[in-house]
XYZ file of C-alpha atoms in Angstrom:
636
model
C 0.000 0.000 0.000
C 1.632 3.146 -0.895
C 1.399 6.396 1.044
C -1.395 8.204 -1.014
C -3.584 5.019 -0.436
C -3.164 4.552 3.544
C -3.809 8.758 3.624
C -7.102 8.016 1.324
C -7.926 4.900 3.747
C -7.762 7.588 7.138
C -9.690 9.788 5.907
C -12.488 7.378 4.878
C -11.993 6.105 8.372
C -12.697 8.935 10.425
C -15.888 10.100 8.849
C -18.250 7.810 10.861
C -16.777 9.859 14.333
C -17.318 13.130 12.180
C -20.945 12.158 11.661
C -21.299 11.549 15.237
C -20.185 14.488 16.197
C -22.552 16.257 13.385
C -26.189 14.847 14.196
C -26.530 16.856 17.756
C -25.520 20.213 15.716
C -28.102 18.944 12.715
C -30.632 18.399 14.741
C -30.430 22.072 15.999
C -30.275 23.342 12.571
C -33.013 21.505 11.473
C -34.742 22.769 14.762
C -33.782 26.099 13.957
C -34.654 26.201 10.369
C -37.872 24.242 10.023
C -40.082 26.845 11.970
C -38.422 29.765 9.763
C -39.286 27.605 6.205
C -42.376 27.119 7.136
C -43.339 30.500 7.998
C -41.573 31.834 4.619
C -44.418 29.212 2.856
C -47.324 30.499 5.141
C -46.264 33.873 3.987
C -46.151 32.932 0.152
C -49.320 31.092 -0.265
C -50.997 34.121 1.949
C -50.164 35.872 -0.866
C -52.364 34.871 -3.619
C -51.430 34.818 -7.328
C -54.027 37.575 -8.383
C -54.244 35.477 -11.964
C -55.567 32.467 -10.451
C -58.615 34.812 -8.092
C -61.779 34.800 -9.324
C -63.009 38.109 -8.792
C -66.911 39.107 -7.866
C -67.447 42.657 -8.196
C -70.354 42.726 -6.227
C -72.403 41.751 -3.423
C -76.225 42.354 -2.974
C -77.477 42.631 0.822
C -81.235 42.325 0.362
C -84.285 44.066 2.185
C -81.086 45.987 3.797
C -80.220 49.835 4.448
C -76.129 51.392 4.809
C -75.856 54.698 5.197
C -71.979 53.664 6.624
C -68.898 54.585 5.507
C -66.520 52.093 4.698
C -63.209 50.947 5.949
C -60.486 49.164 4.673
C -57.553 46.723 5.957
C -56.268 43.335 5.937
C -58.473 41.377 8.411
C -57.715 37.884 7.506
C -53.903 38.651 7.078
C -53.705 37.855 3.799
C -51.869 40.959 2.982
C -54.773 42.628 0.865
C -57.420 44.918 1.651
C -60.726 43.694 3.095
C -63.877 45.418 3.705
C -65.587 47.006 6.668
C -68.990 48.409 6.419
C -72.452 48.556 8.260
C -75.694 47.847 7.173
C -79.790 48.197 8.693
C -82.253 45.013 8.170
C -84.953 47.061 6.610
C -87.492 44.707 7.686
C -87.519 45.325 11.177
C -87.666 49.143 10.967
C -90.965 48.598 8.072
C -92.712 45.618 10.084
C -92.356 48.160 13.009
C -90.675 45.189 15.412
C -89.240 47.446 17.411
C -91.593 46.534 20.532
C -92.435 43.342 19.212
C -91.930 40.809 22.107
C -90.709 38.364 19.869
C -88.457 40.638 18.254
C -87.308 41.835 22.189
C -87.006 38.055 22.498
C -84.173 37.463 19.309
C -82.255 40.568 20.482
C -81.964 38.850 24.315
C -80.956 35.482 23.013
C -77.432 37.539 21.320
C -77.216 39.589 24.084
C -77.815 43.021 21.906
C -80.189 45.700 22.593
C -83.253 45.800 20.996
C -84.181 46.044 17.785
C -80.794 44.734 17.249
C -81.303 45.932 13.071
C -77.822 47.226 12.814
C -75.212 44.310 11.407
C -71.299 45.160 11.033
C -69.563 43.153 8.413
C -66.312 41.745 7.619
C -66.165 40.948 3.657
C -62.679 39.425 1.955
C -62.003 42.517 -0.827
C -60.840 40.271 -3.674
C -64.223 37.885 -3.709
C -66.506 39.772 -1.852
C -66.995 36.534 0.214
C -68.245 37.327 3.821
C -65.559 36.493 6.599
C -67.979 37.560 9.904
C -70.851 39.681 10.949
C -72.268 40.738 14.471
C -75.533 42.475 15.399
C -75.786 45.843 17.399
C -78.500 48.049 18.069
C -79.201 50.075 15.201
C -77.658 51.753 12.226
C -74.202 52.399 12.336
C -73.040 55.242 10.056
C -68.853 55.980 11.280
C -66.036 53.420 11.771
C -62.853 54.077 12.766
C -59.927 51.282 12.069
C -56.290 50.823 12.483
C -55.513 53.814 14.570
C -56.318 52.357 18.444
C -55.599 48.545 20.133
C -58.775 48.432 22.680
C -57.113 45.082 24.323
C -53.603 46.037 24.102
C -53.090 42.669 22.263
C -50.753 44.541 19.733
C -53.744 44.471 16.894
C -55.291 47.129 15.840
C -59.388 47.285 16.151
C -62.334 49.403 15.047
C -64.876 51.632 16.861
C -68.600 51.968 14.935
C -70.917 54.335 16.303
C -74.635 55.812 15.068
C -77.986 56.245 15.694
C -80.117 55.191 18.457
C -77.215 55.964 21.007
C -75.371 52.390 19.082
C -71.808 52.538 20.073
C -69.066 49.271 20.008
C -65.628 48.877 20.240
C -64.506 45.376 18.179
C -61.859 43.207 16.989
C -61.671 43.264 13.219
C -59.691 40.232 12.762
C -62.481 37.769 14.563
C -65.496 39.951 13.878
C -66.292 39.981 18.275
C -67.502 42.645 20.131
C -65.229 43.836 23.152
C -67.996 46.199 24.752
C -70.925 48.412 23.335
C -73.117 51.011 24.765
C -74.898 49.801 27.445
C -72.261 50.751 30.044
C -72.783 54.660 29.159
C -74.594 56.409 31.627
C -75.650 59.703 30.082
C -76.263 58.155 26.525
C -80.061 59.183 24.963
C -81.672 56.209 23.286
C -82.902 58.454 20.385
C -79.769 60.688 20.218
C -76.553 59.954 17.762
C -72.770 59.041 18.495
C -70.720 60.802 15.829
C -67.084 59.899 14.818
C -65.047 59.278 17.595
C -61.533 61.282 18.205
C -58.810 59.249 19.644
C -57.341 61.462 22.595
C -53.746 61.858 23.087
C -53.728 61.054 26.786
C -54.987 58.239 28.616
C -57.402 59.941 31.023
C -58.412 56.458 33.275
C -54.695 55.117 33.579
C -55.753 52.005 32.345
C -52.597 52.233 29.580
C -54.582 52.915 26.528
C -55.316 55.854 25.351
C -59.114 57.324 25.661
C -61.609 58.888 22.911
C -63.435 61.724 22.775
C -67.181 61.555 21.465
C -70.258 64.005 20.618
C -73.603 62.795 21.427
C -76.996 64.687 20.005
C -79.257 65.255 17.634
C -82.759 64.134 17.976
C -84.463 63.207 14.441
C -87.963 62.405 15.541
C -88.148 66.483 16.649
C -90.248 68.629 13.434
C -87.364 70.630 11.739
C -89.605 73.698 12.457
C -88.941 73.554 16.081
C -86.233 75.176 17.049
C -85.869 74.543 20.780
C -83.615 71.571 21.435
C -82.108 69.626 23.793
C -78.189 70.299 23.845
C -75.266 67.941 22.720
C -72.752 66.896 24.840
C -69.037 65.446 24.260
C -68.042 62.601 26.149
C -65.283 60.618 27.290
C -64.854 57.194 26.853
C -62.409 54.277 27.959
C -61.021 52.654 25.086
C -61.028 49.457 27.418
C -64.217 49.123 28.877
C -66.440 51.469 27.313
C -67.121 53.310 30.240
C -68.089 56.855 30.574
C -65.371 58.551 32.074
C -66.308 61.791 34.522
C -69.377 64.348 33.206
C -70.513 65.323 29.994
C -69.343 68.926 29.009
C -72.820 70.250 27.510
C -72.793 72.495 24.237
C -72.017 75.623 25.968
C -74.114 77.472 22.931
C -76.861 74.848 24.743
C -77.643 74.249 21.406
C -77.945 70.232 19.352
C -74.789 68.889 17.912
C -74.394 66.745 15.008
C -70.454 67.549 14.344
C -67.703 65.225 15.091
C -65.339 66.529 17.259
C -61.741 67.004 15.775
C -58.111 67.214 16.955
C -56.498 70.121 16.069
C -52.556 70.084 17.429
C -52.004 67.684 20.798
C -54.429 69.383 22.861
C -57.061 70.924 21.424
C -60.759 69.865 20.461
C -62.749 71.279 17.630
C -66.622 71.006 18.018
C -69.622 72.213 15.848
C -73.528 72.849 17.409
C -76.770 73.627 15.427
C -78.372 71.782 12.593
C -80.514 72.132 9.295
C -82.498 74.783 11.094
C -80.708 75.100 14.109
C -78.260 78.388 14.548
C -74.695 77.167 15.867
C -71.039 77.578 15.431
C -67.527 75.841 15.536
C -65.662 75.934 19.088
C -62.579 74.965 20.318
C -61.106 73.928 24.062
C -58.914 72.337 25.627
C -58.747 68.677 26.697
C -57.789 69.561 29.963
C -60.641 71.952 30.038
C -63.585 69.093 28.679
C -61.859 67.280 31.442
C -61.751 69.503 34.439
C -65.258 70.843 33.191
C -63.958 74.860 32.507
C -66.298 76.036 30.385
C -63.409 78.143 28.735
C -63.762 77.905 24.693
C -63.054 80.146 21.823
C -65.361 80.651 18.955
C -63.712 80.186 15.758
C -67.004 80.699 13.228
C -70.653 81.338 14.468
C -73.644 81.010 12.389
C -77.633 83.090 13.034
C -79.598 80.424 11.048
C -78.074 77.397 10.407
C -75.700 74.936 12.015
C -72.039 73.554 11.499
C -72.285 69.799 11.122
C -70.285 68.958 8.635
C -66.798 68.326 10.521
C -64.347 70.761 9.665
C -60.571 69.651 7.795
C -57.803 70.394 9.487
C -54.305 71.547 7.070
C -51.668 73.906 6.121
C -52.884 75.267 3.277
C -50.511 78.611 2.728
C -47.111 76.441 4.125
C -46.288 78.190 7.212
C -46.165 75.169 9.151
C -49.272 75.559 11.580
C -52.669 73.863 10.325
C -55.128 75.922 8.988
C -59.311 75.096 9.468
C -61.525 75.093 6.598
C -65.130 75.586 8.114
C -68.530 74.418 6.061
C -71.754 75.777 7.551
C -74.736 74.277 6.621
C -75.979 77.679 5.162
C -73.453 77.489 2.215
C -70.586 79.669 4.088
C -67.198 77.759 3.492
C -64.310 79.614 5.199
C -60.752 78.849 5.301
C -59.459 79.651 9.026
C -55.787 81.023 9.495
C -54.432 78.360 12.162
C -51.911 81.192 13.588
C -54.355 84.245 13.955
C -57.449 82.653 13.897
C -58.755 84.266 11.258
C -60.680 84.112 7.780
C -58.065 83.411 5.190
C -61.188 83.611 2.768
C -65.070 83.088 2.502
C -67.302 81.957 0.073
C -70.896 82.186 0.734
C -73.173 80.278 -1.441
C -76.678 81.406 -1.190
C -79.099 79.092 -0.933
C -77.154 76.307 -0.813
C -76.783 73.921 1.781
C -73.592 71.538 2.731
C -74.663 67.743 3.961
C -71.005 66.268 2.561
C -67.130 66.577 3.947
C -65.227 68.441 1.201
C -62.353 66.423 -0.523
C -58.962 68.110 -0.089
C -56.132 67.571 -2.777
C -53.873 69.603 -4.945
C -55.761 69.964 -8.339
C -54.653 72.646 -10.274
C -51.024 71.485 -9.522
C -49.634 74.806 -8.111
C -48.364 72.873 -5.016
C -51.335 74.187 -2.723
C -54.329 72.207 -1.636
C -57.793 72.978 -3.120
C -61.039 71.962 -2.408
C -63.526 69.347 -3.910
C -67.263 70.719 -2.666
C -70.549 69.029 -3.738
C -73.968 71.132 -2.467
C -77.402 71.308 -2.580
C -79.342 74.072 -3.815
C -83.171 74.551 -1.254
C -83.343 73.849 2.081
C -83.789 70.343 4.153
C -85.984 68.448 3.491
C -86.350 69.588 -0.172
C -83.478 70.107 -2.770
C -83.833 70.890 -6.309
C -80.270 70.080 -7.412
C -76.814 70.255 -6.689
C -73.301 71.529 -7.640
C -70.192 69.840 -7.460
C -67.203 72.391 -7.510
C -63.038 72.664 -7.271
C -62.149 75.802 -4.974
C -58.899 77.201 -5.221
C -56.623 76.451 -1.624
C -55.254 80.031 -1.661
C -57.886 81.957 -2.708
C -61.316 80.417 -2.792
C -61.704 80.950 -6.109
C -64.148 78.436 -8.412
C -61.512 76.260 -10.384
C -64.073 73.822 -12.056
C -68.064 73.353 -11.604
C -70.474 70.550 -12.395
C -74.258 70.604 -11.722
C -76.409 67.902 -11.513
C -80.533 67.527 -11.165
C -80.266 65.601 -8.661
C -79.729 66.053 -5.093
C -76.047 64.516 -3.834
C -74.722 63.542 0.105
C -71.887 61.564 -0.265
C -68.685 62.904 0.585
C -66.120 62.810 -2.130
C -63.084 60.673 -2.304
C -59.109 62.247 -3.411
C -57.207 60.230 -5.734
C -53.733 61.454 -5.104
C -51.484 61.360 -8.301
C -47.982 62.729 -9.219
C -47.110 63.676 -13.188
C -43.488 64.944 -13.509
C -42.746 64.971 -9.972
C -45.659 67.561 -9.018
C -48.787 66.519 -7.716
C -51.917 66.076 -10.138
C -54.528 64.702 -7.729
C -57.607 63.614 -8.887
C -61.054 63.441 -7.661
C -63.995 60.558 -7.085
C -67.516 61.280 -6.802
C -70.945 59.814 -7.331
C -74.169 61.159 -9.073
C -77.299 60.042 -10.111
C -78.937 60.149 -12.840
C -77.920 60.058 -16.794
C -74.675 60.698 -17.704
C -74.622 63.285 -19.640
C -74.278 66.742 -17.750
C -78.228 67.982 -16.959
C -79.392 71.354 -15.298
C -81.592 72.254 -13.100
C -85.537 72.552 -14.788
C -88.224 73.880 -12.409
C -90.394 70.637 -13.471
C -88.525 68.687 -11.428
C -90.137 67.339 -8.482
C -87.987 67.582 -5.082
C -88.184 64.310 -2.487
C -88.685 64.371 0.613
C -85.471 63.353 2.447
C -85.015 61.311 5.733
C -82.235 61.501 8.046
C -81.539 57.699 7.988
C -82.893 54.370 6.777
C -86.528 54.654 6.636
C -88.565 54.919 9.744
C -85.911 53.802 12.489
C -85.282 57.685 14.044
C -89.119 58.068 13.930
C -89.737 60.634 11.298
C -93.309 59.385 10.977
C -94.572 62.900 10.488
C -93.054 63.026 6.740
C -95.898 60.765 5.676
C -97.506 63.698 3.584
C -99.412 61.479 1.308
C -98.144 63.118 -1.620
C -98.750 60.094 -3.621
C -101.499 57.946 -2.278
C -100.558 54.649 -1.564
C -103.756 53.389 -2.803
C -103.183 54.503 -6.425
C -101.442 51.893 -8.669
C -98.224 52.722 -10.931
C -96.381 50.371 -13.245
C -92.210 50.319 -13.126
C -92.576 52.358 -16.514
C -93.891 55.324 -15.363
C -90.308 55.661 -13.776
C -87.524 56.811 -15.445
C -84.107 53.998 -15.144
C -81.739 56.409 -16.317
C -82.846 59.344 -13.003
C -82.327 56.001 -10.894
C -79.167 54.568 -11.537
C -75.493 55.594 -9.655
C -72.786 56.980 -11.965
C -69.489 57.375 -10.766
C -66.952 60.124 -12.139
C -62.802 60.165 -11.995
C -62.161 63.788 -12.657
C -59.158 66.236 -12.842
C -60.793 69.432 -13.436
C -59.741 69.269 -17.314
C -62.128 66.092 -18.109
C -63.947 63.459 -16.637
C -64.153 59.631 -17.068
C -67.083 57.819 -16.126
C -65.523 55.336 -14.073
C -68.741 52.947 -13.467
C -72.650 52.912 -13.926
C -74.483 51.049 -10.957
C -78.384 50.612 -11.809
C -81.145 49.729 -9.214
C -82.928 46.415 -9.035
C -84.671 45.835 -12.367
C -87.904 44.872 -12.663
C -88.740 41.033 -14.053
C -91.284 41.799 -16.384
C -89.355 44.390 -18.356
C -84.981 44.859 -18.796
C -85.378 48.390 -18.365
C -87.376 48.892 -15.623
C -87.275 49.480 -12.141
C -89.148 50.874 -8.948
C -86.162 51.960 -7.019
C -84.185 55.266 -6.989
C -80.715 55.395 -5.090
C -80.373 56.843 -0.958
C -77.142 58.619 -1.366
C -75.869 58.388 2.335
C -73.034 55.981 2.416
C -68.849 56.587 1.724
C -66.911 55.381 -0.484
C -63.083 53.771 -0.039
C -59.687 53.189 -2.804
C -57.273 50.683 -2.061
C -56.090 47.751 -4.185
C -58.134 44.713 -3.084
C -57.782 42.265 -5.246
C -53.566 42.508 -5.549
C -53.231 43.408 -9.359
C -51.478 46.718 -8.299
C -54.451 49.130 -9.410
C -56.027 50.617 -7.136
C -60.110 50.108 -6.916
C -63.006 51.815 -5.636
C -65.412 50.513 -3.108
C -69.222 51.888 -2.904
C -72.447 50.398 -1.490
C -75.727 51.976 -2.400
C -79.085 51.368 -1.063
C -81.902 51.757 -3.595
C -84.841 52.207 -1.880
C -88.802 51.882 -3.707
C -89.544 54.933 -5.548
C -92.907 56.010 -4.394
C -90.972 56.377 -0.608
C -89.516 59.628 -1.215
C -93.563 61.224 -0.967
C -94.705 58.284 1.272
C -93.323 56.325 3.949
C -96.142 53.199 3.531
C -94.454 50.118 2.587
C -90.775 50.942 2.815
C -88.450 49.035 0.454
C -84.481 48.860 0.607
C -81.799 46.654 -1.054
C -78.081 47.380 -0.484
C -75.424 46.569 -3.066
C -71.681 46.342 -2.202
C -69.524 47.294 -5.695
C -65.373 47.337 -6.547
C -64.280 48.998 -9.402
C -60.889 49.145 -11.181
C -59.465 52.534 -10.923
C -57.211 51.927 -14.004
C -56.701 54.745 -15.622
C -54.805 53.177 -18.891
C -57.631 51.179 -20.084
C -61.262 51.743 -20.835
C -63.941 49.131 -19.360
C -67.165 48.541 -19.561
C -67.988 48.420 -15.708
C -71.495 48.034 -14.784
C -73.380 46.386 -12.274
C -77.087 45.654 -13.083
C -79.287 42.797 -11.588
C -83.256 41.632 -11.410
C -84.868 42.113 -8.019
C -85.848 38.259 -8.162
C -81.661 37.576 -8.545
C -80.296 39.538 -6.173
C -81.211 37.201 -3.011
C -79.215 34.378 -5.051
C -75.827 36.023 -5.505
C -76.334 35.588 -9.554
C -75.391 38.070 -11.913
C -77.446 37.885 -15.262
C -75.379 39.233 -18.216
C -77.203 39.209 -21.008
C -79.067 42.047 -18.967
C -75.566 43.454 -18.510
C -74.910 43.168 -22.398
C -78.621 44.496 -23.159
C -77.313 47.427 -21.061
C -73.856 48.087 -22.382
C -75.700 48.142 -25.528
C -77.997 51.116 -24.467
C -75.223 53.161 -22.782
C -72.722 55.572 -24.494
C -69.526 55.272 -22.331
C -66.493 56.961 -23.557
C -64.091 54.982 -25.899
C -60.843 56.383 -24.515
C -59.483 56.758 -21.129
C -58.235 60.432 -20.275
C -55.867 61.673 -22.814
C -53.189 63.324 -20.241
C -52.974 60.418 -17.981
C -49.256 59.789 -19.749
C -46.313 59.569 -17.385
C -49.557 59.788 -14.135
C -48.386 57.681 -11.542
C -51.183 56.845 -8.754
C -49.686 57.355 -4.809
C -49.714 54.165 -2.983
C -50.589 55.176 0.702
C -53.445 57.633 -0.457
C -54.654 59.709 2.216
C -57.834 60.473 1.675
C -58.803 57.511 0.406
C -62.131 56.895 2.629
C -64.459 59.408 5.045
C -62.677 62.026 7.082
C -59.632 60.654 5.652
C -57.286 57.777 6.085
C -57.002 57.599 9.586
C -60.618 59.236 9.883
C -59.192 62.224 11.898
C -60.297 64.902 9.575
C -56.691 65.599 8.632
C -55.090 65.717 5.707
C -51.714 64.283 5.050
C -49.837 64.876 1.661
C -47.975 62.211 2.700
C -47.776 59.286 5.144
């Protein structure tokens, strides 16, 4: 054997002792690696491959009301957008179940107070299928997300509040309830809870942070009466939902229908008065709401009307404080200087009234923020049409207009965009009616409006039998195309029409239907499906036609929509269904071909949208902006 063989031969011989000394050091590495491999495959089939989703763009809730806005984030931590929203079962408000004692019975058996007609849902955004769903007491019209963990479990959960005094705090991932309103001690039954303001201190020492509330505003009073019972604000424990200390009354002692703001780290704005209510917008210190000094300083007061609509909060001219931009329900809309506490401008619009938020964004592209506005020309409860407008940040100036027959409430959405490095934000809105552009004709017959779904708040004195119930009309004495949802991308030079949405049709005839839209609800953009577009999310409740002049048997359907926000391409989007389908989740499309057919949509997408890149992290991509504070962030 010669000396490169015996060298070969100890090397072979030592390897079994090497391997024994290996397999306690494998074992750890195995140990060690394992858990990490299998959370890197959790984390790739989480997320989906967008090619192989099948996509539903919509998602009927039948013999249901929303007038909710409408939240987005990943609940099922799948790393897409999901869905938030409220909804009313319409047939407990028309069957009047209310005092029912079977109804009483249900709402005890789920441990919610009665009627229990309110439902919060939880819906997957790329199918629209429905992950959970919990009863409260009535409708729910503001949720706030992602901003406050009520447990301290290091999630983030959600806070819905609305009519009927229906408050909850809840965990978004499982759909549960962690408390609701019951605990409150000074909460009215028939009053509202507004948007909720997440306080920068924790007032109970419990180690989360507290919010601030208003409670008010009592529908079933005549709008001719002017003598109210005040609003209050209230503190509550994130934790427990506990009152915390007194409420501070309106010190105006008039209603409030305003959701308090922030403004800075330790102020609170706050608005009294309503349709025909005088009032003003306030402001005080926490430490004032919580030691109970009635020390405040008026920023904006109004003699006839009230200020309900919450105000934004922004540095318009750059001088690093944030400026207030007020809207009074009498048509005043005045930008407020945040260092001397003055008007920077005001536009009065006469005889107009404001019912939705304004949308901030930089349109015009001079690097200052302007203002998306959409009124109504009358006075509550009768409109006879509406403007949409673009005001100019510096100088209130009218930048763009658009008016409309119809009446319009819901608050428009910013699309924020960049061309070139400079901001070229656009704007989402809704309307109804045709698409083409219409104005106003003195023919036109106003409704009558309600403050919420149908007869829950007790507006039974609107039944003014202007139409008598008695008398029979057929679906075609309607016109579909004053029925049916449009909604508009816009950039002050042109306007795409991004998506028609048309009400239940009737089953005896493809054009044909009883139902007109209730414009109450707001929209949200995010990308939910994960093709890298960004959508927009809408639900609209179309409610029987012959309602709006008589409150005998109410009708509501809800419908939940996504559409592509693509910019680049030109589709076809419309949502259309028979009443008899939409309780089976079916979508018929040869009606949606019959339709397409009928409708002149534009055959090319906007013409400067070269070199437009959409912002990921909008921010005011939903009500009262992304982190529903009323603030607007150019960037996050």
């Amino acid at each position: 054997m010669n000396e490169e063989e015996e060298n070969f031969i100890q090397d072979t011989s030592v390897r079994p002792s090497r391997e024994k000394t290996c397999a306690p050091c494998c074992v750890i590495f195995s140990l060690l690696i394992t858990p990490i491999i299998c959370i890197i495959v959790i984390y790739l089939t989480s997320k989906k491959d967008v090619s192989t989703l099948k996509y539903n763009d919509s998602l009927w809730f039948p013999s249901a009301g929303s007038e909710s806005c409408i939240r987005l984030m990943d609940i099922n931590g799948d790393g897409l957008d999901d869905i938030i929203v409220a909804l009313t079962e319409v047939t407990v408000i028309t069957t009047n179940l209310q005092n029912d004692a079977n109804r009483s019975a249900f709402c005890q058996t789920i441990n919610v107070e009665s009627p229990c007609s309110g439902i919060v849902y939880g819906i997957r955004g790329y199918d629209f299928s429905i992950l959970w769903s919990f009863r409260v007491k009535a409708s729910i019209f503001e949720i706030v997300c992602d901003i406050i963990d009520v447990n301290n479990d290091g999630y983030r959960d959600c806070i819905g509040s609305g009519r009927q005094g229906t408050l909850v705090a809840f965990d978004p991932r499982l759909g549960k309830p962690f408390w609701d309103n019951s605990t409150i001690k000074t909460r009215h039954s028939l009053w509202n809870f507004y948007n909720p303001v997440i306080l920068p201190v924790d007032v109970d020492q419990d180690n989360i942070n507290d919010f601030l509330i208003s409670h008010g505003g009592n529908p079933t009073i005549p709008s001719e009466i002017h003598e109210r019972d005040a609003g209050c604000l209230l503190i509550i424990s994130s934790r427990t939902g506990n009152q915390i200390g007194e409420p501070f009354w309106m010190p105006d002692k008039k209603e409030t229908y305003m959701s308090p703001v922030l403004y800075g780290n330790s102020t609170i704005l706050f608005g009294t008065g309503g349709e025909t209510v005088s009032g003003g917008l306030y402001s005080i210190s926490i430490d004032n709401i919580i030691k109970q000094n009635n020390q405040y300083l008026t920023i904006f007061k109004s003699f006839e009307k009230g200020v309900m609509v919450p105000p934004i909060v922004l540095d318009v001219d750059h001088d690093g404080i944030d400026d207030i931009l007020v809207s009074c329900f009498d048509g005043t809309l005045e930008l407020i200087n945040g260092r001397t506490m003055k008007p920077i401008w005001t536009r009065i619009f006469p005889r107009f009234e404001f019912y939705a938020t304004p949308a901030p964004g930089d349109f015009n592209s001079d690097s200052f923020v302007d203002f998306m506005l959409i009124l109504n020309y009358g006075e509550w409860d009768r409109y006879d049409y509406s403007e949409t407008l673009v005001i100019d940040g510096l100088t209130g100036e009218t930048l763009w207009k658009k008016t409309s027959t119809f009446s319009e409430f819901t608050s428009p959405l910013t699309l924020q965009m960049t061309k070139h490095g400079e901001y070229q934000d656009s704007f989402i809105y809704r309307q109804r009616g045709e698409t083409a552009e219409k104005f106003y004709s003195n023919t036109t017959t106003s409704s009558i409006l309600f403050h919420g779904i149908g007869l829950q708040d007790g507006e039974i004195h609107k039944n003014e039998n202007l139409i008598s119930s008695t008398t029979n009309y057929s679906c075609d004495q309607f016109r579909l195309n004053d029925s049916i949802v449009n909604i508009y991308l816009t950039n002050i030079k042109e306007t795409r029409l991004i998506a028609v949405i048309y009400p239940p049709m009737n089953n005896e005839n493809n054009l044909c239907s009883n139902f007109e839209p209730m414009e109450r609800s707001g929209g949200s953009i995010g990308d939910l499906n994960g093709d890298g577009i960004l959508d927009t999310v809408d639900i609209t409740t179309f409610i029987s036609k012959l309602t709006s002049h008589n409150l005998d048997n109410f009708i509501a359907h809800s419908l939940l929509t996504r559409f592509s926000l693509n910019i680049n391409k030109v589709e076809h989007q419309i949502i259309a269904n028979y009443e008899k389908d939409i309780f089976k989740k079916t979508i018929d499309q040869n009606l949606i071909d019959l339709l397409i057919r009928t409708i002149s949509f534009p055959t090319q997408p906007i013409n400067n949208n070269k070199d437009l890149q959409m912002i990921a992290k909008q921010t005011w991509n939903s009500y009262l902006g992304r982190f529903s504070d009323s603030h607007y962030y150019r960037k996050i």
